[in-house]
Amino acid sequence: MGCSKKNIVDEAMASGKTPADFPQITADVFKPMDGGIQLSPEEIMGRNAWILWSAGNDHFWNGVAQDSFGLMDLLKTLDNRKYPRGGRFNTLGLINEPGFRAPAKPDEFGLMLDEQIAPEPSGIDETVYGKPSGVIGFRLFRNPDFNEEARRKWDGNRFMNDPAYYNDNNLVRPYRVGVACGSCHVAPNPDAPPADPNNPRWENLASAIGNQYINEGKVFACNVEKGGFFYEELAAQPRGTSDTSRIATDHINNPNAINPIFLLAERERIAETETLGPHLLASLGQRHEMPVPHILKDGADSVGVPGAALRVYVNIGMFSEYWLTRHNRLIGLVPQQPFETGYAHENSVFWQATEQRVGNIAAFFRKLQPFHLADAPGGGDFITSDDAVMTRGKQVFAETCACCHSSKLPPPDIDPRSAEGKAWFREAVTKPDFLKDNFLSNERRYPLTTIETNSARAFGANAKAGHVWDNFSSQTYKDLSPPDEMEFYNPFDPANPIKFRPKDKNTGPGYYRVPSLASIWSSAPFFHNNALGKFTGDPSVAGRMAAFEDAAEKLLWPEKRLDKDSICRTQEDCTLHLRKEFVPEPLRALAGADGYLSIGPIPKGTPINLIANLEPDASQLAALEVKLSGALLAIHARNLSPEASAKELLKAVPELLAANKCPDFIEDEGHYFGTDLPDADKRAVIEYLKTF
């Protein structure tokens, strides 16, 4: 396309830089991690990029801090006055970087950032990768706009304590914070857990286990305050999950578990061929027809591993100069436009530099193996020594689970679900190498009507044709048949289920890929939303096993689940604060002098996704406006009490349900396979799962 004045370019291209100005790190700077595995030069560069490379997104996160209306500010998250290092893992789930301690005094900018007491591993160019913040995955870059005038206006104490100061859109911070993939994926090594999770050593950490402990709301929205609906939404989000569609909003609240990454080569081996469509990146080896693993829970980013990795970098802020023109990241309510990968390749140096890294990242992923309970300290004590029980567990798995949860499958002419297929599995599980290099998933998509787990993630719309991630999903995905009409529990009228089909009835989504059971002992709670089982917050072997045992029992004994009590509800009366610029014209007149429209109070006990999943179409918007406007006017005119206000707002429930993109409120439902087994068989298969 060339670089004309009309083109949007990234910060690096605008300053005349090229990918050569962002060299990869060849030194094995994180050698003690991941059990000290030996890596090739390509794998070393891949791990370094995974943990350190933020692809210029410090520009994005700095902009977010300035224009998010007081919600997000990563520099404040890193300050010990907000969240002290000594309790950071417990509160935020973030991983403290070894070689740091809590600061004894403010730094030159009055910030209480972690103090470095041991040099970071050598070989890291801070002009490219930033300097360490004391939290893995978060890198500090000097803000180029922090000039002498900005320095004179800067006050580190007011930054932490004065909303009028830190909410100023013109406030220039001394640092910009870059976010690497490791921020959400590095976590305690299950086979070498730290004695103190707030003070790990490098050998206690795994690069891609997936952080089952992160508290995403507190990390990325540290300024959100009680009394607002957004606070209630984030407070209800399960630990260890990330809503990757919250910024590129699809109007569905769908936080999902941050899964471990294992056995990529096996996933590539069993991947089915899909048609990619017209948006190809030849530089990544993409072809019109090619086998692609299904990376996301719904199998949406189906364009190959390098392309899927690039989408992750965009989703955390790479080339935001262009990305933010394709959607409204704060409120939505405007049509999305595709992020064009060809445009990014031509106009973003950071995209080009990341293209050079994703192959090495994939090479590193191919090296990663599951963690085994038997290899963990004291892990063998949690596994039965009764050979008869273990043998029975293998057979139950072969007959009930393996048709979906095995990458080792019968010959193509044998249906894995048939009697012949089950006989094949019964023999296969007895072989000593059955679990070796077995991804424990067939990598295929299945419709919601088969899986029956909560629908939110499967109904995500960002990868559909014409939407923001259009270029990152295959044509095969886009052409999937939509699910049949579904019935959901109606918390407002239990006797009358909600009948639901997606608004676009001609194409998907509505599918989940089969998750891997590799190292399942280490990754409870279960399901795509971490909703099944208790969260212990304890990365020790005993803590992980307590979570596993609870989740496994609830998986196979559904009567032990929370069921209707798993519905995420507001814990207090709250108000939805929206900038008037982002709401429909008829409602703007109700905005206050501060420029905000306050809808509420939303009553305590309201299902959060009744509000969070709203996206009314033109016809629904009119009806919803009438109901909400009438309720708000009555509340204002009559100065109603909170109780009376709640009753007025609840009159709009039918319209709210009609405009809801996913009125599926029960979180721990579904996956009822094996629930009709005898109790002894359930216990036996749980013992076998511990060996995965």
XYZ file of C-alpha atoms in Angstrom:
692
model
C 0.000 0.000 0.000
C 2.860 2.304 0.696
C 2.980 4.912 3.411
C 0.918 7.882 2.253
C -0.325 10.763 4.360
C -3.757 9.122 4.463
C -2.452 5.926 5.990
C -2.421 5.345 9.708
C 1.016 4.174 10.767
C 2.351 3.060 14.110
C 4.656 5.020 16.358
C 7.749 3.149 15.179
C 7.113 3.717 11.477
C 6.259 7.360 12.110
C 9.671 7.811 13.719
C 11.489 6.153 10.816
C 12.344 2.875 12.534
C 12.437 -0.563 10.921
C 12.180 -4.090 12.361
C 15.977 -4.134 12.507
C 15.731 -1.587 15.331
C 13.945 -4.240 17.436
C 16.332 -7.207 17.499
C 15.405 -10.481 19.141
C 17.190 -11.654 22.283
C 19.417 -14.653 21.640
C 20.705 -15.182 25.199
C 18.859 -17.805 27.263
C 17.851 -15.236 29.862
C 15.208 -17.412 31.557
C 17.121 -20.683 31.625
C 15.981 -21.816 35.123
C 12.295 -21.610 34.122
C 10.189 -24.477 32.791
C 12.155 -27.096 34.669
C 15.431 -25.965 33.128
C 14.616 -27.505 29.737
C 17.242 -27.290 27.019
C 16.161 -25.028 24.161
C 17.404 -24.443 20.631
C 18.342 -20.896 19.574
C 14.912 -20.455 17.959
C 13.109 -21.740 21.052
C 15.157 -19.427 23.278
C 14.191 -16.406 21.197
C 10.581 -17.571 21.315
C 10.502 -17.769 25.107
C 12.220 -14.408 25.423
C 9.618 -12.802 23.144
C 6.751 -14.465 25.014
C 7.872 -13.075 28.364
C 9.344 -9.712 27.325
C 8.050 -8.439 23.967
C 5.177 -5.951 24.236
C 5.158 -4.943 20.544
C 4.837 -1.212 21.215
C 1.629 -1.566 23.217
C 2.922 0.795 25.890
C 1.500 3.459 23.550
C -1.949 1.851 23.881
C -1.905 1.351 27.661
C -0.729 4.897 28.202
C -3.631 6.148 26.098
C -6.040 3.944 28.050
C -4.840 5.478 31.306
C -5.604 8.918 29.954
C -9.028 8.345 28.419
C -10.674 5.471 30.309
C -12.551 7.844 32.620
C -10.724 6.762 35.746
C -10.875 2.989 35.287
C -7.526 1.725 34.008
C -4.007 2.734 34.961
C -1.339 0.028 34.984
C 1.285 2.337 36.478
C -0.910 2.709 39.536
C -1.472 -1.068 39.662
C 2.295 -1.532 39.936
C 2.691 1.002 42.763
C 3.114 -0.647 46.166
C 0.791 1.884 47.800
C -2.069 0.391 45.813
C -1.078 -3.269 46.001
C 1.988 -4.106 48.138
C 4.427 -6.627 46.725
C 4.146 -8.845 49.799
C 0.491 -9.626 49.063
C 0.416 -9.028 45.328
C -0.067 -12.664 44.351
C -2.877 -13.127 46.849
C -4.718 -9.962 45.781
C -3.933 -9.663 42.079
C -2.597 -13.073 41.143
C 0.363 -11.369 39.469
C 3.793 -12.994 39.532
C 6.513 -11.041 41.296
C 9.783 -11.055 39.391
C 12.697 -12.597 41.309
C 15.457 -10.176 42.223
C 13.156 -7.403 43.488
C 11.748 -6.280 46.820
C 9.222 -3.762 48.072
C 10.668 -0.233 47.904
C 11.993 1.482 51.005
C 11.251 4.956 49.630
C 9.707 6.649 46.584
C 11.718 6.811 43.388
C 12.642 10.020 41.576
C 9.029 10.453 40.447
C 7.455 9.796 43.825
C 6.359 6.304 42.782
C 6.670 3.265 45.033
C 7.667 0.748 42.370
C 9.475 -2.477 43.219
C 13.155 -2.019 43.975
C 15.655 -4.125 42.043
C 18.206 -5.906 44.254
C 19.645 -8.349 41.727
C 20.325 -7.684 38.057
C 17.779 -8.962 35.584
C 19.165 -11.733 33.370
C 21.647 -10.233 30.923
C 20.986 -9.607 27.258
C 17.846 -7.471 27.489
C 17.970 -4.137 25.631
C 15.735 -1.815 27.673
C 15.233 0.553 24.743
C 13.465 -2.319 22.965
C 11.946 -4.270 25.833
C 11.629 -1.680 28.583
C 12.998 -2.149 32.047
C 11.539 -4.589 34.560
C 8.745 -3.378 36.804
C 9.140 -6.104 39.409
C 6.084 -7.902 37.984
C 6.601 -10.432 35.212
C 5.070 -9.378 31.915
C 4.868 -5.664 32.728
C 7.712 -3.515 31.370
C 8.425 0.164 32.015
C 9.269 2.544 29.183
C 10.275 6.161 29.620
C 7.408 8.289 28.376
C 8.701 10.384 25.427
C 6.117 13.062 26.268
C 7.389 13.485 29.816
C 9.262 16.720 29.165
C 10.326 19.443 31.595
C 6.866 20.984 31.687
C 5.298 17.595 32.424
C 7.886 16.966 35.128
C 7.028 20.272 36.832
C 3.338 19.318 36.874
C 3.956 15.759 38.057
C 3.077 14.843 41.641
C 3.457 11.181 42.605
C 1.345 11.530 45.724
C -1.579 13.206 43.941
C -1.305 10.576 41.206
C -2.200 7.935 43.759
C -4.740 9.842 45.839
C -6.405 12.722 43.987
C -9.049 11.726 41.391
C -9.183 15.248 40.001
C -5.466 14.894 39.246
C -5.141 11.310 37.960
C -8.352 11.471 35.893
C -7.063 14.470 33.955
C -6.826 13.356 30.321
C -3.835 15.642 29.851
C -1.785 14.168 32.699
C 1.574 12.930 31.373
C 2.992 10.001 33.328
C 6.763 9.495 33.599
C 6.520 5.872 32.459
C 4.457 4.004 29.911
C 3.710 0.381 30.792
C 4.091 -2.321 28.154
C 2.302 -5.648 28.540
C 3.827 -8.914 27.312
C 1.994 -12.224 26.882
C 3.799 -13.533 29.948
C 1.716 -11.211 32.126
C -1.220 -13.626 31.890
C 0.591 -16.877 31.108
C 3.581 -17.122 33.440
C 2.573 -18.750 36.721
C 3.904 -21.082 39.421
C 5.316 -24.352 38.102
C 3.007 -27.144 39.364
C 5.930 -29.538 39.700
C 8.170 -27.019 41.504
C 5.826 -24.664 43.389
C 7.309 -21.759 45.368
C 7.341 -21.948 49.156
C 5.967 -18.382 49.116
C 3.992 -17.506 45.951
C 4.715 -13.815 46.588
C 8.448 -14.530 46.476
C 9.165 -17.112 43.753
C 12.511 -18.041 42.256
C 12.944 -18.436 38.513
C 12.931 -22.230 38.855
C 9.470 -22.004 40.471
C 7.917 -20.531 37.335
C 6.486 -21.901 34.099
C 6.236 -19.773 30.978
C 2.939 -20.928 29.521
C 1.068 -22.800 32.238
C -1.596 -20.078 32.206
C -2.128 -17.918 35.257
C -5.012 -19.585 37.088
C -4.722 -16.952 39.829
C -4.883 -13.602 38.034
C -7.552 -11.159 39.191
C -8.079 -9.397 35.890
C -10.487 -6.751 37.149
C -8.179 -5.445 39.855
C -5.123 -5.642 37.577
C -6.495 -3.795 34.572
C -9.151 -1.594 36.205
C -7.498 -0.609 39.449
C -9.480 2.629 39.825
C -12.955 1.148 39.494
C -14.976 2.001 42.588
C -17.743 0.359 44.565
C -21.217 1.547 43.725
C -20.767 1.200 39.974
C -22.043 -1.650 37.820
C -18.611 -2.181 36.280
C -17.226 -2.840 39.775
C -19.872 -5.513 40.307
C -19.138 -7.082 36.919
C -15.398 -7.309 37.574
C -15.832 -8.464 41.173
C -17.870 -11.433 39.956
C -15.304 -12.469 37.345
C -13.676 -15.788 38.336
C -9.984 -15.723 39.165
C -7.749 -17.097 36.439
C -9.966 -15.852 33.613
C -9.633 -13.139 30.994
C -12.365 -11.530 28.938
C -10.406 -11.079 25.716
C -13.423 -9.509 24.001
C -13.945 -6.804 26.615
C -11.905 -4.196 24.751
C -12.893 -5.216 21.224
C -16.368 -5.426 22.668
C -18.888 -7.923 21.343
C -21.402 -7.019 24.080
C -21.028 -10.423 25.730
C -19.440 -10.760 29.154
C -17.433 -13.937 28.601
C -14.296 -14.269 30.731
C -12.526 -17.537 29.980
C -9.813 -19.609 31.614
C -6.206 -18.909 30.653
C -5.259 -22.413 29.606
C -1.815 -24.003 29.626
C -0.037 -24.452 26.307
C 1.284 -27.978 25.726
C 2.098 -30.337 22.872
C 1.647 -27.874 20.034
C 3.217 -30.271 17.525
C 0.569 -32.871 18.365
C -2.167 -30.276 17.946
C -0.770 -29.400 14.540
C -0.596 -33.099 13.597
C -4.283 -33.721 14.237
C -5.566 -30.349 13.012
C -8.244 -30.508 10.353
C -7.919 -28.653 7.068
C -9.946 -25.455 6.772
C -10.475 -22.839 4.078
C -8.891 -19.584 5.186
C -10.567 -17.169 2.801
C -9.144 -14.108 1.027
C -7.172 -12.511 3.881
C -3.898 -14.402 3.716
C -0.506 -13.507 5.129
C 1.948 -15.218 2.816
C 4.809 -14.113 5.057
C 3.392 -16.486 7.712
C 3.069 -19.406 5.313
C -0.715 -19.199 5.173
C -2.417 -21.035 2.308
C -6.015 -21.024 1.140
C -6.424 -24.587 2.418
C -4.373 -25.693 5.400
C -4.633 -27.612 8.681
C -5.198 -25.218 11.576
C -5.440 -25.920 15.309
C -8.386 -24.291 17.069
C -6.719 -22.005 19.576
C -9.521 -20.096 21.300
C -12.280 -21.833 23.275
C -14.733 -21.382 20.407
C -12.188 -22.301 17.734
C -12.497 -18.837 16.214
C -8.896 -17.776 15.500
C -8.480 -20.586 12.981
C -5.727 -19.256 10.716
C -2.713 -21.152 12.016
C -0.578 -20.661 15.086
C 1.499 -17.675 13.862
C -1.626 -15.780 12.808
C -3.365 -16.578 16.083
C -0.326 -15.324 18.002
C -0.367 -12.064 16.062
C -4.030 -11.576 16.952
C -3.123 -11.861 20.637
C -0.574 -9.071 20.295
C -3.132 -6.859 18.556
C -5.678 -7.662 21.253
C -3.302 -6.380 23.944
C -2.568 -3.172 22.089
C -0.166 -3.635 19.174
C -0.784 -1.099 16.371
C -3.566 0.469 18.400
C -3.312 3.560 16.209
C -5.226 1.537 13.615
C -6.981 -1.072 15.774
C -8.948 1.544 17.720
C -10.412 2.895 14.486
C -12.093 -0.472 13.843
C -14.370 -0.513 16.916
C -15.425 1.475 19.957
C -13.340 -0.114 22.684
C -15.193 1.377 25.650
C -18.919 1.057 25.020
C -19.341 -0.523 21.605
C -22.808 0.235 20.166
C -21.264 0.981 16.758
C -20.619 -1.521 13.944
C -17.177 -3.097 13.982
C -14.837 -3.081 11.004
C -12.225 -5.750 10.269
C -8.657 -5.264 11.396
C -7.007 -5.765 8.013
C -3.852 -7.840 8.389
C -2.497 -6.697 5.037
C -2.830 -3.086 6.107
C -1.047 -3.849 9.365
C 1.790 -5.578 7.537
C 2.315 -2.504 5.389
C 1.935 0.196 8.016
C 3.171 -1.170 11.335
C 6.820 -1.803 12.128
C 5.777 -3.468 15.364
C 3.580 -5.869 13.372
C 6.525 -6.669 11.096
C 8.851 -7.195 14.057
C 6.266 -9.463 15.680
C 5.911 -11.459 12.463
C 9.609 -12.218 12.838
C 9.000 -13.567 16.349
C 5.854 -15.684 16.125
C 7.606 -18.588 14.408
C 10.087 -18.766 17.256
C 7.271 -18.530 19.810
C 5.583 -21.491 18.113
C 8.889 -23.411 18.182
C 9.089 -22.819 21.932
C 5.500 -23.995 22.417
C 6.294 -27.237 20.593
C 8.871 -27.963 23.276
C 6.481 -27.644 26.202
C 5.265 -30.847 27.854
C 2.531 -31.381 30.463
C 3.308 -31.350 34.171
C 2.694 -34.635 35.986
C 1.425 -35.009 39.515
C 3.799 -37.915 40.131
C 6.747 -35.553 39.500
C 5.542 -32.918 41.983
C 6.771 -32.934 45.590
C 4.487 -35.308 47.446
C 2.327 -35.709 44.360
C 2.398 -39.488 44.432
C 0.598 -39.461 47.766
C -2.523 -38.134 46.006
C -2.664 -41.012 43.481
C -4.197 -44.366 44.350
C -1.868 -47.330 44.760
C -4.708 -49.757 44.034
C -3.933 -51.265 40.621
C -7.487 -52.522 40.206
C -8.914 -49.021 40.665
C -6.426 -47.533 38.181
C -7.120 -50.268 35.638
C -10.834 -49.662 35.921
C -10.287 -45.922 35.585
C -8.476 -46.478 32.295
C -11.319 -48.588 30.959
C -13.956 -46.067 31.986
C -11.961 -43.327 30.283
C -11.676 -45.463 27.134
C -15.415 -46.110 26.990
C -16.715 -42.694 28.090
C -14.159 -39.943 27.457
C -11.485 -40.908 24.936
C -13.571 -40.389 21.788
C -13.232 -36.624 22.414
C -10.374 -36.399 24.900
C -7.588 -38.157 23.024
C -5.425 -37.092 20.094
C -4.580 -40.753 19.532
C -7.598 -42.041 17.619
C -8.724 -45.203 15.853
C -8.094 -45.553 12.102
C -10.202 -43.176 9.976
C -12.619 -45.930 8.978
C -13.615 -46.534 12.630
C -16.050 -44.198 14.385
C -14.481 -43.394 17.792
C -17.967 -43.528 19.357
C -18.861 -46.909 17.945
C -18.477 -50.227 19.755
C -15.460 -50.916 17.571
C -14.003 -47.533 18.451
C -14.461 -48.123 22.170
C -12.786 -51.520 21.845
C -9.832 -49.812 20.149
C -9.551 -47.334 23.030
C -9.830 -50.081 25.661
C -6.736 -51.680 24.184
C -4.933 -48.375 23.589
C -5.189 -47.149 27.192
C -3.395 -50.262 28.440
C -0.285 -49.407 26.441
C 2.454 -47.633 28.422
C 2.840 -44.918 25.789
C -0.862 -43.980 25.485
C -0.413 -40.737 27.420
C 2.941 -39.856 25.840
C 2.484 -36.935 23.440
C -1.286 -37.324 23.747
C -2.919 -33.908 23.697
C -6.001 -35.494 25.300
C -8.301 -33.657 22.909
C -9.340 -34.336 19.329
C -9.198 -30.568 18.574
C -12.676 -30.580 17.023
C -15.569 -28.174 17.463
C -18.940 -29.296 18.793
C -22.183 -27.308 18.944
C -23.483 -25.836 22.171
C -26.492 -28.106 22.002
C -24.134 -31.062 22.481
C -21.831 -29.621 25.140
C -24.495 -27.609 27.042
C -21.994 -25.535 29.022
C -22.571 -21.808 29.470
C -22.993 -20.240 26.041
C -21.284 -16.885 26.466
C -17.900 -17.691 24.973
C -19.333 -19.696 22.094
C -21.597 -16.813 21.077
C -18.717 -14.333 20.851
C -19.108 -12.463 17.577
C -15.776 -10.705 17.038
C -14.490 -13.278 14.511
C -17.575 -13.275 12.311
C -17.488 -11.870 8.794
C -17.136 -8.105 8.801
C -16.266 -7.926 12.507
C -12.983 -6.849 14.056
C -11.254 -10.267 13.926
C -12.627 -11.196 10.496
C -9.097 -11.639 9.104
C -8.146 -14.048 11.895
C -10.904 -16.623 11.386
C -11.225 -19.147 8.601
C -14.037 -19.198 6.088
C -14.804 -22.650 7.452
C -15.511 -21.094 10.855
C -17.596 -18.334 9.344
C -19.723 -20.864 7.446
C -20.550 -23.080 10.433
C -24.252 -23.839 10.763
C -25.845 -21.973 13.662
C -27.057 -23.946 16.676
C -30.692 -24.844 17.045
C -32.949 -22.773 19.270
C -31.878 -23.126 22.890
C -33.721 -22.854 26.182
C -32.140 -21.058 29.132
C -33.224 -20.798 32.728
C -35.238 -17.642 33.357
C -34.332 -16.228 36.795
C -37.275 -13.798 36.610
C -39.871 -16.409 35.684
C -38.498 -19.925 36.303
C -41.616 -21.612 34.941
C -41.067 -20.033 31.511
C -37.593 -20.731 30.046
C -35.968 -18.178 27.780
C -36.076 -19.365 24.168
C -33.030 -18.062 22.336
C -31.236 -18.066 19.021
C -28.478 -15.607 18.017
C -29.708 -12.567 16.163
C -27.833 -13.565 13.009
C -29.527 -16.888 12.296
C -27.660 -17.605 9.045
C -24.175 -18.370 10.339
C -22.400 -19.450 13.519
C -20.871 -19.027 16.033
C -22.155 -21.417 18.681
C -19.404 -24.010 19.114
C -16.716 -25.072 21.571
C -13.566 -26.988 20.763
C -12.708 -29.926 22.992
C -10.361 -28.745 25.769
C -7.228 -30.708 26.561
C -7.091 -32.743 29.768
C -3.271 -32.581 29.885
C -2.213 -31.686 33.446
C -5.852 -31.321 34.433
C -4.847 -32.035 38.034
C -3.100 -28.652 38.102
C -5.692 -26.427 36.450
C -8.979 -26.564 38.382
C -11.565 -24.986 38.546
C -12.918 -26.520 35.315
C -14.836 -25.392 32.239
C -14.034 -22.571 29.867
C -15.092 -20.002 32.482
C -13.453 -21.557 35.587
C -16.957 -21.854 37.039
C -16.907 -25.518 38.080
C -15.303 -26.058 41.475
C -13.843 -23.941 44.214
C -10.946 -21.544 43.777
C -8.295 -22.197 46.451
C -5.798 -19.532 45.395
C -3.081 -21.952 46.525
C -0.489 -23.054 43.912
C 1.013 -25.731 46.185
C 0.451 -29.361 45.244
C -2.063 -29.731 48.082
C -3.846 -26.534 47.046
C -4.125 -27.611 43.430
C -5.379 -31.056 44.418
C -8.039 -29.601 46.720
C -9.347 -27.588 43.764
C -9.111 -30.595 41.433
C -10.966 -32.972 43.760
C -13.790 -30.480 44.253
C -14.148 -29.744 40.540
C -13.946 -33.419 39.535
C -16.713 -34.364 41.946
C -18.946 -31.581 40.668
C -18.185 -32.612 37.098
C -19.418 -36.166 37.617
C -22.015 -35.513 40.334
C -23.992 -32.516 38.951
C -26.193 -32.420 42.038
C -23.144 -31.043 43.916
C -22.884 -28.007 41.623
C -24.022 -24.522 42.522
C -26.436 -24.577 39.580
C -28.770 -21.569 39.904
C -26.568 -20.199 42.689
C -23.755 -19.903 40.139
C -25.552 -16.999 38.449
C -23.343 -13.927 38.831
C -25.417 -11.238 40.535
C -24.813 -7.739 41.821
C -23.899 -7.886 45.495
C -25.095 -4.359 46.219
C -27.326 -1.761 44.626
C -25.244 -0.094 41.943
C -25.422 2.403 39.120
C -24.327 2.165 35.515
C -22.315 5.314 34.727
C -21.989 6.088 31.018
C -20.480 9.092 29.301
C -23.293 10.880 27.478
C -21.314 10.758 24.222
C -21.746 6.971 24.128
C -25.487 6.633 24.742
C -28.396 7.073 22.293
C -29.456 10.678 21.667
C -32.838 10.526 23.489
C -31.127 9.580 26.766
C -28.400 12.242 26.704
C -30.684 14.890 28.148
C -30.737 12.895 31.389
C -26.969 13.191 31.837
C -25.790 15.107 34.891
C -23.538 18.143 35.031
C -20.522 15.810 35.195
C -21.295 14.493 31.707
C -22.441 11.070 32.878
C -25.764 9.340 32.503
C -26.456 7.282 35.598
C -28.826 4.365 35.129
C -29.975 2.938 38.407
C -29.943 1.987 41.041
C -29.639 -1.491 39.576
C -30.983 -3.635 42.414
C -28.862 -5.952 44.503
C -29.254 -9.484 43.160
C -29.670 -8.498 39.498
C -28.020 -11.022 37.141
C -24.945 -9.193 35.922
C -25.256 -10.504 32.383
C -28.772 -9.104 32.076
C -27.005 -5.742 31.725
C -23.507 -6.708 30.543
C -24.740 -8.620 27.470
C -26.995 -5.916 26.050
C -26.803 -4.952 22.391
C -30.208 -3.766 21.223
C -30.918 -3.561 17.520
C -32.800 -0.579 16.076
C -36.273 -1.948 16.797
C -35.373 -3.149 20.298
C -33.620 0.114 21.107
C -36.829 2.076 20.660
C -38.763 -0.165 23.057
C -35.908 -0.220 25.528
C -35.545 3.562 25.415
C -39.237 3.991 26.186
C -39.076 1.674 29.195
C -35.757 2.983 30.553
C -36.579 6.624 29.890
C -39.926 6.230 31.622
C -38.322 4.519 34.595
C -35.536 7.101 34.876
C -37.922 10.012 34.563
C -40.141 8.520 37.274
C -37.140 7.996 39.526
C -35.935 11.582 39.026
C -39.328 13.266 39.158
C -40.626 11.409 42.196
C -37.272 11.124 44.003
C -37.942 7.436 44.557
C -36.244 5.361 47.210
C -33.746 2.672 46.125
C -36.433 0.003 46.581
C -38.992 1.884 44.498
C -36.354 2.724 41.884
C -35.496 -0.953 41.558
C -39.125 -1.832 40.924
C -39.348 0.796 38.193
C -36.225 -0.500 36.464
C -37.314 -4.134 36.668
C -40.327 -3.251 34.552
C -37.874 -3.184 31.651
C -36.795 -6.836 32.113
C -38.715 -8.180 29.056
C -37.073 -5.570 26.831
C -33.675 -6.252 28.438
C -33.992 -9.977 27.738
C -35.075 -9.319 24.163
C -31.980 -7.145 23.587
C -29.609 -9.573 25.317
C -27.001 -11.276 23.116
C -26.662 -14.210 25.498
C -29.320 -14.576 28.234
C -27.664 -17.765 29.551
C -27.140 -17.003 33.223
C -26.162 -20.305 34.918
C -22.360 -20.547 34.869
C -21.544 -24.145 35.928
C -24.009 -26.064 33.764
C -23.290 -28.610 31.052
C -20.869 -31.399 30.113
C -22.992 -34.131 31.635
C -21.027 -36.943 29.981
C -20.248 -39.706 32.480
C -22.649 -38.434 35.090
C -24.725 -41.641 34.831
C -21.771 -43.900 35.698
C -21.740 -45.930 38.916
C -20.016 -44.103 41.762
C -17.142 -46.573 41.814
C -16.450 -45.932 38.124
C -16.529 -42.179 38.705
C -13.970 -42.527 41.502
C -11.798 -44.745 39.339
C -11.724 -42.372 36.358
C -10.886 -39.459 38.681
C -7.827 -41.425 39.844
C -6.783 -41.944 36.222
C -7.230 -38.240 35.454
C -4.650 -37.487 38.154
C -1.995 -39.199 36.022
C -2.529 -36.921 32.998
